[in-house]
Short mmCIF file of C-alpha atoms in Angstrom, two decimals:
data_model
loop_
_atom_site.label_atom_id
_atom_site.label_comp_id
_atom_site.label_asym_id
_atom_site.label_seq_id
_atom_site.Cartn_x
_atom_site.Cartn_y
_atom_site.Cartn_z
CA MET P 1 4.52 -4.94 -12.01
CA ILE P 2 6.57 -3.38 -9.22
CA LEU P 3 4.66 -2.41 -6.06
CA TYR P 4 5.89 -0.51 -3.00
CA HIS P 5 4.89 -0.48 0.66
CA GLY P 6 6.02 2.30 2.98
CA SER P 7 6.70 1.36 6.60
CA ASN P 8 9.13 1.69 9.47
CA VAL P 9 10.02 -2.03 9.28
CA VAL P 10 11.03 -4.51 6.60
CA VAL P 11 8.04 -6.59 5.50
CA GLU P 12 9.31 -9.73 3.78
CA ALA P 13 6.03 -11.67 3.84
CA PRO P 14 2.97 -9.41 3.66
CA GLU P 15 -0.11 -10.67 5.51
CA PRO P 16 -3.32 -9.35 3.96
CA GLY P 17 -6.03 -8.68 6.51
CA HIS P 18 -3.71 -7.27 9.17
CA GLY P 19 -3.56 -3.55 9.59
CA LEU P 20 -5.45 -0.48 10.61
CA ARG P 21 -9.22 -0.69 10.33
CA ALA P 22 -9.56 3.06 9.75
CA MET P 23 -7.91 2.94 6.32
CA ASP P 24 -9.88 3.48 3.09
CA PHE P 25 -10.51 -0.21 2.48
CA GLY P 26 -10.28 -1.52 6.05
CA PRO P 27 -7.57 -3.84 7.38
CA ALA P 28 -5.41 -4.84 4.43
CA PHE P 29 -1.85 -4.74 3.13
CA TYR P 30 -1.63 -1.51 1.17
CA THR P 31 0.76 -1.02 -1.74
CA THR P 32 1.25 1.59 -4.43
CA SER P 33 2.91 1.72 -7.82
CA SER P 34 4.45 5.06 -6.79
CA HIS P 35 7.84 4.90 -5.06
CA ASP P 36 7.45 8.55 -4.00
CA GLN P 37 4.07 7.89 -2.36
CA ALA P 38 5.50 4.88 -0.49
CA LEU P 39 8.45 6.97 0.70
CA ARG P 40 6.13 9.72 2.00
CA TRP P 41 4.07 7.08 3.82
CA ALA P 42 7.21 5.44 5.27
CA ARG P 43 8.40 8.79 6.62
CA ALA P 44 4.98 9.48 8.17
CA VAL P 45 4.80 6.01 9.76
CA ALA P 46 8.31 6.25 11.25
CA ARG P 47 7.56 9.71 12.59
CA ARG P 48 4.15 8.70 14.01
CA ARG P 49 5.42 5.50 15.65
CA ARG P 50 8.64 7.15 16.87
CA HIS P 51 10.47 3.94 16.10
CA GLY P 52 12.63 2.66 13.25
CA GLN P 53 13.55 4.37 10.02
CA PRO P 54 11.48 5.00 6.89
CA ILE P 55 11.64 1.87 4.73
CA VAL P 56 10.20 1.34 1.26
CA ASN P 57 9.53 -2.36 0.74
CA ILE P 58 9.60 -3.42 -2.92
CA TYR P 59 7.62 -6.32 -4.38
CA GLN P 60 7.41 -7.90 -7.81
CA PHE P 61 3.69 -8.51 -8.37
CA ASP P 62 2.83 -11.26 -10.85
CA GLU P 63 -0.36 -10.06 -12.55
CA GLN P 64 -0.83 -13.44 -14.25
CA ALA P 65 -0.93 -15.22 -10.88
CA VAL P 66 -4.17 -13.46 -10.00
CA ALA P 67 -5.79 -13.55 -13.44
CA SER P 68 -8.65 -15.70 -12.12
CA LEU P 69 -9.48 -13.21 -9.34
CA SER P 70 -11.88 -10.31 -9.56
CA VAL P 71 -9.60 -7.26 -9.33
CA GLN P 72 -10.52 -3.60 -9.66
CA LEU P 73 -7.57 -1.42 -10.59
CA PHE P 74 -7.68 2.36 -10.29
CA LYS P 75 -4.97 4.10 -12.29
CA SER P 76 -5.73 7.48 -10.69
CA PRO P 77 -7.89 8.92 -7.92
CA ASP P 78 -10.72 9.75 -10.31
CA GLU P 79 -14.50 9.77 -9.88
CA ALA P 80 -14.76 5.95 -10.11
CA TRP P 81 -12.11 5.58 -7.37
CA LEU P 82 -13.92 8.08 -5.13
CA ASP P 83 -17.24 6.33 -5.70
CA PHE P 84 -15.66 3.00 -4.72
CA VAL P 85 -14.02 4.42 -1.59
CA VAL P 86 -17.15 6.20 -0.40
#
């Protein structure tokens, strides 16, 4: 699966647990399966930080590598997603 991360810097080695605490799920490394969403976020970050250029980082995510983990995947922002966020 291809995942994207929008930023104003290149992120070669993501570090989960670092980031803004005010995000939906707290400090974490956020990705999306939508290139367009990552690009919008990258533009917003570059504009807000007034530094760098919008950059969409691209990652190949190996779903089999995390098969033993408990993962909850939301394919859309539906009622289950909203319940989890709230």
